[in-house]
Amino acid sequence: MDGRLGVPILMSLVLSYLPEAAKECGIILDTVESALPNGMPEGVGEDCKLQEMFHKALELLPCLWIRAGFLDEAVTAYRRALVKPWNLEPRRLAAVQKDLATILLYGGVEVSLPSQLQVGVETTPKSSVEEAILLLLILMIKVANQEIDWDAEIMDHLTFALSVTGMFELLADHIEQILPGIYSRVERWYFLALCYSAAGHNEVALNLLRKACGSSEANHRPHFPSFLFGAKLCSLYPCHAHEGIKFSHGVIDLAKHQNEHFLGHGHKFLGMCYGAAARISLLDSERSIFERESLNSLNCAAVNGNDDLEVVFSLGLENAIHRNLDAAYNNIMMYSDMTVGSSRGWQLLALIVSAQQRFKDAETVVDFALDESGGMDQLKLLRLKAVLQIAQEQPKQAIETYRILLALIQAKKELWLEDNNFDQQEAFRREALTERKLEMEAWQDLATIYTDVGSLLDAKACVDKAQVIEFFSPGSWHITGMLLEAQSLYKEAFVSFSVSLSIEPDYIPSIISTGELLMKLGMQSLPIARSFLMNALRLEPTNHDAWFKLGLVSKMEGSLQQAAEFFQAAYELKLSAPVQKFN
């Protein structure tokens, strides 16, 4: 018992003496500094006992303060060692700089620089993290110039600091400056891909991953993380779906031999890429194969994924797109039970419920989600709520919801202009494009509402607002065409639809409207109208509006049996159509 009590007593005695020891060490430094106010003279040799004792005191003082628990005093002591030329050898100086950067990054203290160290408003670090980054950048320059040896910890600390501040491109620059031999070629490409992807440059990241997984590395052991990351990035973009299928097969093949716990991820990305490939496929036979493979892969991922949230969500999304609404509903309800406050889960659930033509229930889901969301998610949910109100033929309520949405967007803009915090500015910058697109879509939706209720002047004002945000938007030109068509200005409307399609040739609303406009020009234009509508269905086979217009064309041509089939398809598809696209 006495022995067990003796250890904590001894420790408390030691800790009580640490501040005293630090003060004694500080007295030594004060004495030397008063005698040498400009630092150590250049002529002093390395074997000078006084200099060596002083250097040891410089290094010991911050360690004593750290052990005593006074981190702010430790930061001051480290700065004291660096502010004057004390003739520390490069290795020891670098160690002091690294230790200070470590305390500043992870110590949880903010110790402002004294006035004599603030050399300028622009160059003075504004926070501990900024000061740490400057120190680590200095150390990386020393490594690049071979003044000190490579230290992996410096790179680890710099990676953390630049990541939490969002400066991923700067991190990529320093990875590129690392001398050959530290990282293998594949590792360097992979790290750079991570940086550029985090900075929002996913195309650059994909190019690097193609190199890491390409033929130039065929004679080396496959780099599994590069295949996995490539599959993930490709799953985000339909245009890279086929390439993503190859990456995903690579993940599955490698996981079978060395990383079996990643099999679920391989099947997940494979299912997502097959689903995206199905949506961009132009052949019905190919589309049906991809859809089947997508669901098979995602179900396989669900078996191997140990309740992977992404798998459950993707299964719900794919089932919804294929109009398997009951299965989709069950998947998303399971996803909601597994997560707390997932905005995208609520959005998809609301869309599935709207596809079941339960618009009021869908609006209730959105209202519930709005209570738990904020930021960009809140703005997207508000737009969805307005669209649901339009579907319930409540234009006044929808207009009021759009007014709230636009007011919130304007408030966020003003906040961004007033805020001077670097980190928050970076976050706002990343959201700016999404907000801009959402604001434009809100004005376009308002223009559609006003056109439908016959308030053409208000509709024109809303279109003008949308075109101020983005002049070359196919949606704005399409609505302009609808507005002109409502005024029986068919020639001008046709020009607007043509401009819309010149911006985005596969913009389905303008393809359908062009076909509808051609129907009004007489029997001689019906084959061309049919061609436009068939093209729309080739791009989106579940578009009930295109099926209905195609039925009208067949009816005008006298093919009543075919028209009836098209009308039946339009009716059935409309009964399962969401108010917005699922994807």
Coordinates of C-alpha atoms in Angstrom, one line a residue:
M1 CA 0.0 0.0 0.0
D2 CA 2.8 2.4 0.9
G3 CA 4.6 1.7 -2.3
R4 CA 1.5 2.3 -4.4
L5 CA 1.0 5.7 -2.6
G6 CA 4.6 6.6 -3.0
V7 CA 4.5 6.9 -6.8
P8 CA 1.8 9.5 -7.1
I9 CA 3.3 11.5 -4.2
L10 CA 6.7 11.4 -5.9
M11 CA 5.1 12.4 -9.2
S12 CA 3.3 15.4 -7.6
L13 CA 6.5 16.5 -6.0
V14 CA 8.3 16.3 -9.4
L15 CA 5.5 18.3 -11.1
S16 CA 5.5 20.9 -8.3
Y17 CA 9.2 21.5 -9.0
L18 CA 8.9 21.7 -12.8
P19 CA 7.7 25.4 -12.8
E20 CA 10.5 26.3 -10.5
A21 CA 13.0 24.5 -12.8
A22 CA 11.6 26.3 -15.8
K23 CA 12.0 29.7 -14.0
E24 CA 15.6 28.8 -13.1
C25 CA 16.3 27.9 -16.7
G26 CA 14.7 31.1 -17.8
I27 CA 17.0 33.1 -15.6
I28 CA 20.0 31.5 -17.3
L29 CA 18.6 32.5 -20.7
D30 CA 17.8 36.1 -19.5
T31 CA 21.4 36.5 -18.3
V32 CA 22.9 35.4 -21.6
E33 CA 20.4 37.3 -23.6
S34 CA 21.1 40.5 -21.7
A35 CA 24.8 40.1 -22.5
L36 CA 24.1 39.2 -26.1
P37 CA 21.0 41.2 -27.2
N38 CA 21.7 40.6 -30.9
G39 CA 22.2 36.8 -30.6
M40 CA 25.3 34.7 -30.6
P41 CA 28.4 36.2 -32.3
E42 CA 29.5 34.5 -35.5
G43 CA 33.0 33.8 -34.3
V44 CA 31.9 31.5 -31.5
G45 CA 33.0 27.9 -32.3
E46 CA 30.8 24.8 -31.9
D47 CA 33.0 23.4 -29.1
C48 CA 32.3 26.4 -26.9
K49 CA 31.0 25.1 -23.5
L50 CA 29.0 28.3 -22.8
Q51 CA 27.3 28.1 -26.2
E52 CA 26.5 24.4 -25.7
M53 CA 25.1 25.0 -22.2
F54 CA 23.0 27.9 -23.6
H55 CA 21.7 25.8 -26.5
K56 CA 20.7 23.0 -24.1
A57 CA 18.9 25.6 -21.9
L58 CA 17.0 26.9 -25.0
E59 CA 15.8 23.4 -25.8
L60 CA 15.1 22.4 -22.2
L61 CA 12.9 25.4 -21.3
P62 CA 9.9 24.7 -23.5
C63 CA 10.1 21.0 -22.5
L64 CA 9.9 21.9 -18.9
W65 CA 6.9 24.2 -19.5
I66 CA 5.1 21.4 -21.5
R67 CA 5.7 18.9 -18.7
A68 CA 4.4 21.4 -16.2
G69 CA 1.3 21.9 -18.3
F70 CA 1.9 25.5 -19.3
L71 CA 1.6 25.3 -23.1
D72 CA 1.4 29.1 -23.6
E73 CA 4.7 29.5 -21.8
A74 CA 6.1 26.7 -23.9
V75 CA 5.1 28.5 -27.1
T76 CA 6.7 31.7 -25.9
A77 CA 9.9 29.8 -25.0
Y78 CA 10.1 28.2 -28.5
R79 CA 9.6 31.6 -30.1
R80 CA 12.4 32.9 -27.9
A81 CA 14.7 30.2 -29.3
L82 CA 13.9 31.1 -32.9
V83 CA 13.6 34.9 -32.9
K84 CA 17.4 35.6 -32.7
P85 CA 20.4 34.0 -34.3
W86 CA 21.6 31.7 -31.5
N87 CA 23.9 29.7 -33.8
L88 CA 21.9 26.5 -33.4
E89 CA 23.1 23.9 -35.9
P90 CA 20.5 23.3 -38.7
R91 CA 19.3 19.9 -37.3
R92 CA 18.6 21.3 -33.8
L93 CA 17.1 24.5 -35.2
A94 CA 14.7 22.4 -37.4
A95 CA 13.8 20.3 -34.3
V96 CA 12.8 23.4 -32.4
Q97 CA 10.7 24.7 -35.4
K98 CA 9.0 21.3 -35.7
D99 CA 8.2 21.1 -32.0
L100 CA 6.8 24.6 -32.0
A101 CA 4.6 23.8 -35.1
T102 CA 3.4 20.6 -33.3
I103 CA 2.4 22.6 -30.2
L104 CA 0.6 25.2 -32.2
L105 CA -1.3 22.6 -34.2
Y106 CA -2.3 20.2 -31.5
G107 CA -1.9 22.0 -28.2
G108 CA -5.2 23.8 -28.3
V109 CA -3.8 27.2 -27.3
E110 CA -3.8 30.5 -29.1
V111 CA -0.8 32.6 -28.1
S112 CA -0.7 35.9 -30.0
L113 CA 2.6 37.1 -31.3
P114 CA 4.2 39.9 -29.3
S115 CA 4.2 43.3 -31.0
Q116 CA 7.9 43.2 -31.8
L117 CA 7.4 40.1 -33.9
Q118 CA 4.5 41.5 -35.9
V119 CA 6.4 42.6 -39.0
G120 CA 3.3 43.6 -41.1
V121 CA -0.5 43.1 -41.3
E122 CA -0.3 40.9 -44.4
T123 CA 2.7 38.8 -43.3
T124 CA 1.9 38.3 -39.6
P125 CA 0.2 34.9 -38.9
K126 CA -3.3 35.5 -37.6
S127 CA -3.7 32.2 -35.8
S128 CA -1.7 29.4 -34.3
V129 CA -2.5 27.2 -37.3
E130 CA -1.2 29.8 -39.8
E131 CA 2.0 30.2 -37.7
A132 CA 2.4 26.4 -37.7
I133 CA 2.0 26.2 -41.5
L134 CA 4.6 28.9 -42.0
L135 CA 7.1 27.0 -39.9
L136 CA 6.4 23.7 -41.6
L137 CA 6.7 25.3 -45.1
I138 CA 10.1 26.7 -44.0
L139 CA 11.1 23.1 -42.9
M140 CA 9.9 21.7 -46.3
I141 CA 12.1 24.2 -48.1
K142 CA 15.1 23.1 -46.0
V143 CA 14.3 19.5 -46.9
A144 CA 14.0 20.4 -50.6
N145 CA 17.4 22.2 -50.5
Q146 CA 18.9 19.2 -48.6
E147 CA 19.8 21.5 -45.6
I148 CA 18.2 18.8 -43.3
D149 CA 17.3 15.2 -43.8
W150 CA 13.9 14.0 -44.9
D151 CA 11.5 13.8 -41.9
A152 CA 8.1 12.1 -42.5
E153 CA 6.7 13.8 -39.5
I154 CA 7.1 17.2 -41.0
M155 CA 5.1 16.1 -44.1
D156 CA 2.4 14.5 -41.8
H157 CA 2.0 17.7 -39.8
L158 CA 1.9 19.8 -43.0
T159 CA -0.7 17.5 -44.6
F160 CA -2.9 17.9 -41.5
A161 CA -2.5 21.6 -41.3
L162 CA -3.2 22.3 -45.0
S163 CA -6.1 19.9 -45.0
V164 CA -8.0 21.4 -42.1
T165 CA -7.5 24.9 -43.7
G166 CA -8.6 23.7 -47.1
M167 CA -5.3 24.5 -48.9
F168 CA -5.1 21.3 -50.9
E169 CA -3.5 22.7 -54.0
L170 CA -0.6 24.1 -51.9
L171 CA -0.2 20.7 -50.4
A172 CA -0.1 19.2 -53.9
D173 CA 2.7 21.7 -54.8
H174 CA 4.8 20.5 -51.9
I175 CA 4.2 16.8 -52.6
E176 CA 5.5 17.5 -56.2
Q177 CA 8.6 19.2 -54.7
I178 CA 9.6 16.1 -52.6
L179 CA 12.8 14.6 -54.0
P180 CA 12.6 11.2 -55.9
G181 CA 13.0 8.1 -53.7
I182 CA 10.9 9.2 -50.8
Y183 CA 7.7 8.0 -52.4
S184 CA 7.3 5.6 -55.2
R185 CA 5.9 7.0 -58.4
V186 CA 2.5 5.4 -57.8
E187 CA 2.3 6.7 -54.2
R188 CA 3.1 10.2 -55.4
W189 CA 0.4 10.1 -58.1
Y190 CA -2.1 8.7 -55.5
F191 CA -1.3 11.5 -52.9
L192 CA -1.6 14.1 -55.6
A193 CA -4.9 12.7 -56.7
L194 CA -6.2 12.9 -53.1
C195 CA -5.1 16.6 -53.0
Y196 CA -6.6 17.6 -56.3
S197 CA -9.8 15.8 -55.6
A198 CA -10.2 17.5 -52.2
A199 CA -9.6 20.8 -54.0
G200 CA -12.5 20.1 -56.4
H201 CA -10.4 19.1 -59.4
N202 CA -11.6 15.6 -59.8
E203 CA -10.7 15.4 -63.5
V204 CA -7.1 16.1 -62.7
A205 CA -7.3 13.5 -59.9
L206 CA -8.7 10.9 -62.4
N207 CA -5.9 11.6 -64.9
L208 CA -3.3 10.9 -62.1
L209 CA -5.1 7.7 -61.1
R210 CA -5.2 6.5 -64.7
K211 CA -1.4 6.7 -64.6
A212 CA -1.2 4.9 -61.3
C213 CA -3.4 2.0 -62.6
G214 CA -2.2 2.2 -66.3
S215 CA 0.0 0.1 -68.5
S216 CA 3.2 2.0 -67.3
E217 CA 2.8 0.3 -63.9
A218 CA 1.9 -3.2 -65.3
N219 CA 5.2 -4.7 -64.2
H220 CA 4.7 -3.5 -60.6
R221 CA 2.4 -4.7 -57.9
P222 CA -1.1 -3.1 -58.5
H223 CA -1.7 -0.1 -56.1
F224 CA -5.0 -1.1 -54.5
P225 CA -5.8 2.4 -53.1
S226 CA -5.6 4.0 -56.5
F227 CA -8.1 1.5 -58.0
L228 CA -10.4 2.0 -55.1
F229 CA -10.2 5.8 -55.3
G230 CA -10.6 5.7 -59.1
A231 CA -13.8 3.7 -58.8
K232 CA -15.1 6.1 -56.2
L233 CA -14.5 9.2 -58.4
C234 CA -15.9 7.6 -61.5
S235 CA -19.1 6.6 -59.6
L236 CA -19.7 10.3 -59.1
Y237 CA -19.9 11.2 -62.8
P238 CA -22.1 9.4 -65.4
C239 CA -19.6 10.3 -68.2
H240 CA -16.9 8.2 -66.5
A241 CA -19.3 5.3 -65.7
H242 CA -17.7 2.8 -68.1
E243 CA -14.2 3.6 -66.8
G244 CA -15.5 3.2 -63.3
I245 CA -16.7 -0.3 -64.2
K246 CA -13.1 -1.2 -65.1
F247 CA -11.7 0.4 -61.9
S248 CA -14.4 -1.4 -59.8
H249 CA -13.6 -4.8 -61.4
G250 CA -9.9 -4.1 -60.5
V251 CA -10.9 -3.4 -56.9
I252 CA -12.9 -6.7 -56.7
D253 CA -10.1 -8.8 -58.3
L254 CA -7.5 -7.3 -55.9
A255 CA -9.7 -7.6 -52.9
K256 CA -10.2 -11.3 -53.4
H257 CA -6.5 -11.9 -52.9
Q258 CA -5.3 -9.3 -50.4
N259 CA -8.1 -7.0 -49.1
E260 CA -11.2 -9.1 -48.7
H261 CA -12.9 -6.5 -46.4
F262 CA -13.0 -4.1 -49.4
L263 CA -15.1 -6.5 -51.5
G264 CA -18.3 -4.7 -50.5
H265 CA -16.8 -1.4 -51.6
G266 CA -15.9 -2.8 -54.9
H267 CA -19.4 -4.2 -55.5
K268 CA -20.9 -0.9 -54.3
F269 CA -18.9 1.3 -56.8
L270 CA -19.5 -1.3 -59.5
G271 CA -23.3 -1.1 -58.9
M272 CA -23.2 2.7 -58.9
C273 CA -21.2 2.8 -62.1
Y274 CA -23.5 0.3 -63.8
G275 CA -26.5 2.4 -62.8
A276 CA -24.9 5.5 -64.2
A277 CA -24.0 3.7 -67.4
A278 CA -27.6 2.5 -67.8
R279 CA -28.8 6.1 -67.6
I280 CA -26.5 7.3 -70.4
S281 CA -26.9 4.2 -72.6
L282 CA -28.5 4.8 -76.0
L283 CA -29.4 1.1 -76.6
D284 CA -32.4 -0.4 -74.9
S285 CA -30.7 -3.9 -74.7
E286 CA -27.6 -2.4 -73.2
R287 CA -29.5 -0.3 -70.8
S288 CA -31.5 -3.3 -69.4
I289 CA -28.3 -5.3 -69.0
F290 CA -26.6 -2.4 -67.0
E291 CA -29.7 -1.9 -64.9
R292 CA -29.8 -5.6 -64.0
E293 CA -26.0 -5.6 -63.2
S294 CA -26.4 -2.5 -61.1
L295 CA -29.0 -4.0 -58.8
N296 CA -27.1 -7.3 -58.6
S297 CA -23.9 -5.6 -57.6
L298 CA -25.5 -3.4 -55.1
N299 CA -27.3 -6.4 -53.5
C300 CA -24.0 -8.2 -53.4
A301 CA -22.5 -5.1 -51.7
A302 CA -25.3 -5.1 -49.2
V303 CA -24.4 -8.7 -48.3
N304 CA -20.7 -8.0 -48.0
G305 CA -20.9 -4.4 -46.7
N306 CA -22.0 -4.8 -43.1
D307 CA -24.7 -2.2 -43.2
D308 CA -22.8 0.2 -45.4
L309 CA -25.0 3.4 -45.5
E310 CA -23.9 4.2 -49.0
V311 CA -24.9 0.8 -50.3
V312 CA -28.4 1.1 -48.7
F313 CA -28.8 4.6 -50.2
S314 CA -27.6 3.6 -53.6
L315 CA -30.0 0.6 -53.6
G316 CA -32.9 3.0 -52.8
L317 CA -31.8 5.3 -55.5
E318 CA -31.5 2.6 -58.2
N319 CA -34.8 1.1 -57.3
A320 CA -36.4 4.5 -57.4
I321 CA -35.0 5.2 -60.9
H322 CA -36.3 1.9 -62.1
R323 CA -39.7 2.8 -60.6
N324 CA -39.5 0.0 -58.0
L325 CA -41.1 2.4 -55.6
D326 CA -42.0 0.0 -52.8
A327 CA -38.5 -1.5 -52.7
A328 CA -37.0 2.0 -52.9
Y329 CA -39.2 3.2 -50.0
N330 CA -38.1 0.3 -47.8
N331 CA -34.4 1.0 -48.6
I332 CA -34.6 4.7 -47.8
M333 CA -36.6 4.0 -44.6
M334 CA -33.8 1.6 -43.6
Y335 CA -31.2 4.3 -44.5
S336 CA -33.1 6.9 -42.4
D337 CA -33.2 4.5 -39.4
M338 CA -29.4 4.0 -39.7
T339 CA -28.6 7.8 -39.9
V340 CA -29.5 10.9 -38.0
G341 CA -30.4 14.0 -39.8
S342 CA -29.3 12.9 -43.4
S343 CA -30.7 15.6 -45.7
R344 CA -30.2 13.6 -48.9
G345 CA -32.0 10.7 -47.3
W346 CA -35.0 12.9 -46.6
Q347 CA -34.9 14.4 -50.1
L348 CA -34.9 11.0 -51.8
L349 CA -37.7 9.8 -49.4
A350 CA -39.8 12.9 -50.3
L351 CA -39.2 12.2 -54.1
I352 CA -40.2 8.6 -53.7
V353 CA -43.4 9.5 -51.8
S354 CA -44.1 12.1 -54.5
A355 CA -43.7 9.4 -57.2
Q356 CA -46.5 7.5 -55.3
Q357 CA -48.6 10.7 -55.9
R358 CA -48.7 11.5 -52.2
F359 CA -47.7 15.1 -52.6
K360 CA -49.0 16.2 -49.2
D361 CA -47.1 13.5 -47.4
A362 CA -44.0 14.3 -49.4
E363 CA -44.3 18.0 -48.3
T364 CA -44.6 16.8 -44.7
V365 CA -41.3 14.9 -45.1
V366 CA -39.6 18.0 -46.4
D367 CA -41.0 20.1 -43.5
F368 CA -39.6 17.6 -41.1
A369 CA -36.2 17.6 -42.9
L370 CA -36.1 21.4 -42.8
D371 CA -36.3 21.4 -39.0
E372 CA -33.1 19.3 -38.9
S373 CA -31.1 20.9 -41.8
G374 CA -29.2 24.0 -42.5
G375 CA -26.9 25.6 -45.0
M376 CA -27.1 24.3 -48.6
D377 CA -29.3 21.4 -47.6
Q378 CA -31.9 23.8 -46.3
L379 CA -31.9 25.7 -49.6
K380 CA -32.3 22.5 -51.7
L381 CA -35.2 21.4 -49.4
L382 CA -36.9 24.7 -49.8
R383 CA -36.9 24.4 -53.6
L384 CA -38.2 20.8 -53.3
K385 CA -41.0 22.1 -51.1
A386 CA -41.9 24.7 -53.6
V387 CA -42.0 22.2 -56.4
L388 CA -44.3 20.0 -54.4
Q389 CA -46.6 22.9 -53.8
I390 CA -46.7 23.5 -57.6
A391 CA -47.6 19.8 -58.0
Q392 CA -50.5 20.4 -55.6
E393 CA -51.7 23.4 -57.6
Q394 CA -50.8 25.9 -54.9
P395 CA -49.0 28.6 -56.9
K396 CA -49.3 31.3 -54.2
Q397 CA -47.7 29.1 -51.5
A398 CA -45.0 28.1 -54.0
I399 CA -44.2 31.7 -54.8
E400 CA -43.9 32.5 -51.0
T401 CA -41.5 29.5 -50.6
Y402 CA -39.4 30.7 -53.4
R403 CA -39.3 34.2 -51.9
I404 CA -38.0 32.7 -48.6
L405 CA -35.4 30.7 -50.6
L406 CA -34.1 33.7 -52.5
A407 CA -34.0 35.8 -49.4
L408 CA -31.8 33.2 -47.7
I409 CA -29.5 33.0 -50.7
Q410 CA -29.1 36.8 -50.6
A411 CA -28.4 36.7 -46.9
K412 CA -25.7 34.1 -47.4
K413 CA -24.1 36.3 -50.2
E414 CA -24.0 39.3 -47.8
L415 CA -22.5 37.2 -45.1
W416 CA -19.8 36.0 -47.5
L417 CA -19.0 39.6 -48.5
E418 CA -18.7 40.7 -44.8
D419 CA -16.7 37.7 -43.5
N420 CA -13.0 38.1 -43.4
N421 CA -12.2 34.7 -41.9
F422 CA -10.0 32.8 -44.4
D423 CA -11.3 29.3 -43.6
Q424 CA -15.0 30.4 -43.9
Q425 CA -14.3 32.3 -47.1
E426 CA -12.9 29.1 -48.6
A427 CA -16.0 27.2 -47.5
F428 CA -18.3 29.8 -49.0
R429 CA -16.3 29.8 -52.2
R430 CA -16.9 26.1 -52.6
E431 CA -20.6 26.6 -52.1
A432 CA -20.9 29.6 -54.3
L433 CA -21.4 27.7 -57.6
T434 CA -24.1 25.5 -56.1
E435 CA -25.9 28.5 -54.6
R436 CA -25.7 30.4 -57.9
K437 CA -27.2 27.4 -59.8
L438 CA -29.9 27.1 -57.1
E439 CA -30.8 30.8 -57.4
M440 CA -31.0 30.5 -61.1
E441 CA -33.3 27.5 -60.9
A442 CA -35.5 29.3 -58.4
W443 CA -36.0 32.2 -60.9
Q444 CA -36.7 29.7 -63.7
D445 CA -39.3 27.9 -61.6
L446 CA -41.0 31.2 -60.8
A447 CA -41.0 32.1 -64.5
T448 CA -42.7 28.8 -65.2
I449 CA -45.4 29.4 -62.5
Y450 CA -46.1 32.9 -63.8
T451 CA -46.3 31.6 -67.4
D452 CA -48.8 28.9 -66.3
V453 CA -51.1 31.4 -64.5
G454 CA -50.9 33.9 -67.5
S455 CA -48.8 36.6 -65.8
L456 CA -46.4 36.9 -68.7
L457 CA -44.7 40.2 -67.6
D458 CA -43.8 38.7 -64.3
A459 CA -42.6 35.6 -66.1
K460 CA -40.4 37.7 -68.4
A461 CA -38.9 39.5 -65.3
C462 CA -38.0 36.2 -63.7
V463 CA -36.4 34.9 -66.8
D464 CA -34.3 38.0 -67.1
K465 CA -33.2 37.5 -63.5
A466 CA -32.1 34.0 -64.3
Q467 CA -30.2 35.0 -67.4
V468 CA -28.3 37.7 -65.4
I469 CA -27.0 34.8 -63.3
E470 CA -26.2 32.6 -66.2
F471 CA -26.9 33.8 -69.8
F472 CA -26.0 30.5 -71.5
S473 CA -28.4 28.4 -69.5
P474 CA -30.5 25.9 -71.6
G475 CA -33.3 26.1 -69.0
S476 CA -33.6 29.9 -69.3
W477 CA -33.8 29.8 -73.0
H478 CA -36.3 27.0 -72.9
I479 CA -38.6 29.0 -70.6
T480 CA -38.2 32.0 -72.9
G481 CA -39.4 29.8 -75.7
M482 CA -42.4 28.7 -73.6
L483 CA -43.2 32.3 -72.8
L484 CA -43.1 33.2 -76.5
E485 CA -45.2 30.2 -77.4
A486 CA -47.8 31.3 -74.9
Q487 CA -48.0 34.6 -76.9
S488 CA -48.4 32.6 -80.2
L489 CA -45.0 33.8 -81.3
Y490 CA -44.1 30.4 -82.7
K491 CA -41.1 31.4 -84.9
E492 CA -39.5 33.3 -82.0
A493 CA -40.2 30.4 -79.7
F494 CA -38.6 28.0 -82.1
V495 CA -35.4 30.2 -82.1
S496 CA -35.3 30.1 -78.3
F497 CA -35.6 26.3 -78.2
S498 CA -32.9 26.1 -80.8
V499 CA -30.6 28.3 -78.7
S500 CA -31.3 26.1 -75.7
L501 CA -30.4 22.9 -77.7
S502 CA -27.3 24.6 -79.1
I503 CA -26.1 25.1 -75.5
E504 CA -27.0 21.6 -74.5
P505 CA -28.0 19.3 -77.4
D506 CA -29.5 16.7 -75.0
Y507 CA -31.7 19.1 -73.0
I508 CA -34.9 17.0 -73.0
P509 CA -37.5 19.8 -72.2
S510 CA -36.4 21.8 -75.2
I511 CA -36.4 18.6 -77.4
I512 CA -40.0 17.9 -76.4
S513 CA -41.1 21.5 -76.8
T514 CA -39.6 21.7 -80.3
G515 CA -41.4 18.5 -81.2
E516 CA -44.7 19.9 -79.9
L517 CA -44.1 23.2 -81.7
L518 CA -43.5 21.3 -85.0
M519 CA -46.9 19.5 -84.5
K520 CA -48.6 22.9 -84.7
L521 CA -47.1 23.6 -88.1
G522 CA -49.2 20.9 -89.9
M523 CA -49.0 17.4 -91.2
Q524 CA -45.9 17.9 -93.2
S525 CA -43.9 18.5 -90.0
L526 CA -45.1 15.5 -88.1
P527 CA -42.2 13.1 -89.1
I528 CA -39.7 15.7 -87.8
A529 CA -41.8 16.1 -84.6
R530 CA -41.8 12.3 -84.2
S531 CA -38.0 12.3 -84.6
F532 CA -37.5 14.9 -81.9
L533 CA -39.8 13.0 -79.5
M534 CA -38.2 9.7 -80.2
N535 CA -34.8 11.3 -79.5
A536 CA -36.2 12.5 -76.1
L537 CA -37.3 9.0 -75.3
R538 CA -34.0 7.6 -76.3
L539 CA -32.4 9.9 -73.7
E540 CA -35.1 9.4 -71.1
P541 CA -37.3 6.4 -71.6
T542 CA -39.5 7.2 -68.6
N543 CA -40.5 10.7 -69.7
H544 CA -44.3 10.6 -69.6
D545 CA -44.6 14.0 -71.4
A546 CA -42.7 12.7 -74.4
W547 CA -44.8 9.6 -74.6
F548 CA -48.0 11.7 -74.4
K549 CA -46.8 14.0 -77.2
L550 CA -45.8 11.0 -79.3
G551 CA -49.3 9.7 -78.8
L552 CA -50.7 13.0 -80.2
V553 CA -48.4 12.7 -83.2
S554 CA -49.6 9.1 -83.9
K555 CA -53.2 10.2 -83.5
M556 CA -52.7 13.1 -86.0
E557 CA -51.2 10.6 -88.4
G558 CA -54.2 8.3 -88.0
S559 CA -52.4 5.5 -86.2
L560 CA -55.0 5.2 -83.4
Q561 CA -53.9 1.8 -82.0
Q562 CA -50.3 3.1 -81.7
A563 CA -51.5 6.3 -80.2
A564 CA -53.5 4.4 -77.6
E565 CA -50.4 2.4 -76.6
F566 CA -48.4 5.6 -76.2
F567 CA -51.1 7.3 -74.2
Q568 CA -51.3 4.2 -71.9
A569 CA -47.5 4.3 -71.4
A570 CA -47.7 8.0 -70.6
Y571 CA -50.5 7.4 -68.1
E572 CA -48.7 4.6 -66.3
L573 CA -45.4 6.5 -66.2
K574 CA -47.0 9.6 -64.9
L575 CA -48.5 7.6 -62.0
S576 CA -45.0 6.9 -60.8
A577 CA -43.2 10.1 -61.8
P578 CA -41.5 12.2 -59.1
V579 CA -41.7 16.0 -59.0
Q580 CA -38.0 16.1 -59.6
K581 CA -35.6 13.6 -61.1
F582 CA -34.4 11.1 -58.6
N583 CA -30.7 11.5 -59.7

